[in-house]
Amino acid sequence: MPERKVITGNHAAAYACKSAGVEVVAAYPITPQSPVVEKISEFVESGELPNTQFVCVESEQSAISAVIAASQMGCRVFTASSANGLAYMYELLCWAAGSRLPIVMCIATRALGAPWSVWTDHQDAFSVRDVGFMQQFVESNQETYDTVLMSYRVAEDPRVYLPAFVSYDGYILSHTTMSVQIEDDDKVREFLPPLKHHLNLTDFDNVHSVNPVTPPGLTIRPEGNTPGYYEFRYSMQKAHEYSIEIVEEVAKEFGEKFGRYYGNGIYKSYQADDAEVLIFAVASVASESRGVVDTLRNEGLKVGLISLKLYRPFPIEHLRKAFSKAKLVVVFDRDVGYGVEGILCAELKTALYAAENRPKIRGFVVGLGGRDITADQLIGGVKLAVQEQEIPEVEKNTHVEFIGVHLEELGFKKEEF
Amino acid sequence: MVLKVSEIPEEEMMLSGTRLCSGCGLQLAYRWALKALGPKTIVTNPASCSTVCGGVGGYTPLKVPVFYCCFETVAANAAGAAAALKAKGQDKDIVVLAWAGDGGTYDIGFQGLSGASERGDNFIFACVNNQAYMNTGIQRSGATPYGAKTTTTPILGKQQMNKNMLKIMEAHGLSYIAQTSTSHPRDIYEKFQKAREFNGKGVRYIEILGTCPPGWGFPTDKSIELARLAVQTGYWPLLERIEGKLVISSPSKRYMDKTKRKDIREFLKGQSRFRHLKEADFKIWEDYIDGMWEGIRLELEKQGDL
Ligand SMILES: Cc1ncc(C[n+]2csc(CCOP(=O)(O)OP(=O)(O)O)c2C)c(N)n1
Ligand code: SF4
Ligand SMILES: [Mg+2]
């Protein structure tokens, strides 16, 4: 029987791991992700997860290494981290993706030091965008639970075989309780059958090595030619491209089975159909924007929201369609591509460059390091963007605007910033 | 128990034609270790000369499954593999071997090794100690001995002693620790077999002295001779620590007696990395060896084995 539980985002991730029948977990604590590790330890010690091995490692580097190894033995695996822990894994994240391992990993998002911060922003999640993982952002604890399950399905699809991140906001979701439906194991198993991996080193009838030195060119041998690094990486890009369709397909199947839909599985739209101005954001920023849309609609502005769920691969076609009728897109980034602008904003510009109806795109940075994002700030951003629409200089701006920095209180004069 | 040569299987797990240098001690050790462990072995190997041994482009001389891993992560990889075998109920049948260089053991890989040892993860950790980062061009490591010239100690030679890794691993309370040398294939064989028998008893640590002609500076045909000299001078005692108890392996037993040991100069003078050493340096080496044996003597005495 499905069970309704009032749980935090971290526990929703742990329950998803349990429902998925994960065989090996290795994780290392870091705020705000720690309760995931604690809950899984509890499941294992209490015997609730009798078939799961938990490797209580001494670092994130070892956590991801251990799950990489276990995945290569053909096991379904899980890990989770945040910010500094995630950054510490970087080399291995590339390794996991390059090995085409269907690892699912949660990121409880947190600002990257220095200076130390334990509060949310999306810099950590965005900074691993190019390692080769798929990545989804979520807005609720139920969505965390569901997206972990869906991510396994996609990651383990033989047309894909890629690892996947599921990113939820530190504290805002990780430590906030919400009602979450935990599905019946048998029903989950119907949706997510046991892993059929392309790799299983314990199969001694088919002995081979994984990830040897791979030269730039093909290896030409009478027994058969083998790919060079370039071909491996090409196939990774192709898997990303094809996976978009599969993400959509899996989300649809999930909805039919469990009755929960998250937009089209790629993005969630809110009041977007007739919107002239669209807000574009992920996770906590998107959640905060929903009320903003309502307020602005009441004031007569035709505003809507596109909350991006699938960030990697970046769903270019979908976004071109989603923004085809809008005049203006306002992007709120809880991250910065230092020296450029908000990462989401830059990526959207790239995606829409070749679109037939290219709206104006105006980006703002908000809420770094857990700075509260208020509705008023977002409303201010949208209104400013609307006012400035007709001023060509604004679109040509090469510097990025931060909303909600308090410089005057620190003694700086307005003209100094 | 004395191993009869006739009991050693003929089957090789490493075929000929690897890409390693001629005279490479590491290759010999790898071959004998795999022979001892047999076909039901899964190897994980971090960046090192051994990676090169695995061949390129998927064609490999190794007949057991090997998964290559990042430089610092071999122990954690082995831990993950061991956990997976447990999850699948195959942990009795299959043995996991972490096969690393001294860099991947003493230095960058140490945290993972220490963590896995403390947790009691079930695998064999083998360190082929060729006393420097050979794969990247002979840079110093924590295992490089006193005085040795490397490309990062190019003029003076290394000014520090090497880490005492055996003591460090002993402090982790491992069930099985052994030291062996490429000059003694039968000793290598027996120790890996023993480590396999200790399956289920956490990390088993074996360190092998791996002679390296280009890294140490000696002719390729002197590889075995030098490895043997390391034993005969008493510098590299073959030993085991079984459940904490120290056992000196037979080839090294006689070197308890200092007068039986060859002069360390014979070992040092055969290598260009030590060519610049002076009398005072030889003295440091002699003191190192004497001190080590004195420690061994005291311990055996305490154990009641003398
Ligand atoms: C994180 C990281 N840092 C540096 C390297 C470069 N690197 C590859 S192998 C190696 C040295 C290996 O030395 P050792 O472990 O002693 O093995 P050997 O080659 O001597 O057998 C280094 C520094 C790397 N691959 N990864
Ligand atoms: S450099 Fe030394 S350790 Fe490496 S392959 Fe050559 S001889 Fe062997
Ligand atoms: Mg070395």
PDB file of C-alpha atoms in Angstrom, chain A residues 27 44 49 52 76 86 89 106 123 127 153 190 215 240 258 312 324 352 374 400:
ATOM      1  CA  ALA A  27      27.744   8.860   0.853  1.00  0.00           C
ATOM      2  CA  VAL A  44      20.219  -0.294   6.625  1.00  0.00           C
ATOM      3  CA  LEU A  49      16.897  -2.287   3.469  1.00  0.00           C
ATOM      4  CA  THR A  52      21.493  -2.804   0.425  1.00  0.00           C
ATOM      5  CA  ARG A  76      21.977  -0.008  -8.819  1.00  0.00           C
ATOM      6  CA  LEU A  86      30.130  17.944  -4.826  1.00  0.00           C
ATOM      7  CA  MET A  89      33.836  14.793  -6.452  1.00  0.00           C
ATOM      8  CA  CYS A 106      20.966  13.971  -5.293  1.00  0.00           C
ATOM      9  CA  GLN A 123      26.042  27.494  -8.081  1.00  0.00           C
ATOM     10  CA  SER A 127      29.002  24.164 -11.887  1.00  0.00           C
ATOM     11  CA  ARG A 153      14.405   4.799 -15.392  1.00  0.00           C
ATOM     12  CA  GLU A 190       6.693  -2.371 -12.361  1.00  0.00           C
ATOM     13  CA  PRO A 215      44.280   6.963 -27.667  1.00  0.00           C
ATOM     14  CA  HIS A 240      22.235  13.287 -24.098  1.00  0.00           C
ATOM     15  CA  PHE A 258       1.125   7.239 -10.241  1.00  0.00           C
ATOM     16  CA  ARG A 312      20.882  18.672 -18.680  1.00  0.00           C
ATOM     17  CA  SER A 324       7.869  31.301 -29.256  1.00  0.00           C
ATOM     18  CA  LEU A 352      16.973  30.919 -28.578  1.00  0.00           C
ATOM     19  CA  THR A 374      11.242  38.185  -1.878  1.00  0.00           C
ATOM     20  CA  VAL A 400      25.014  41.616 -14.868  1.00  0.00           C
TER      21      VAL A 400
END
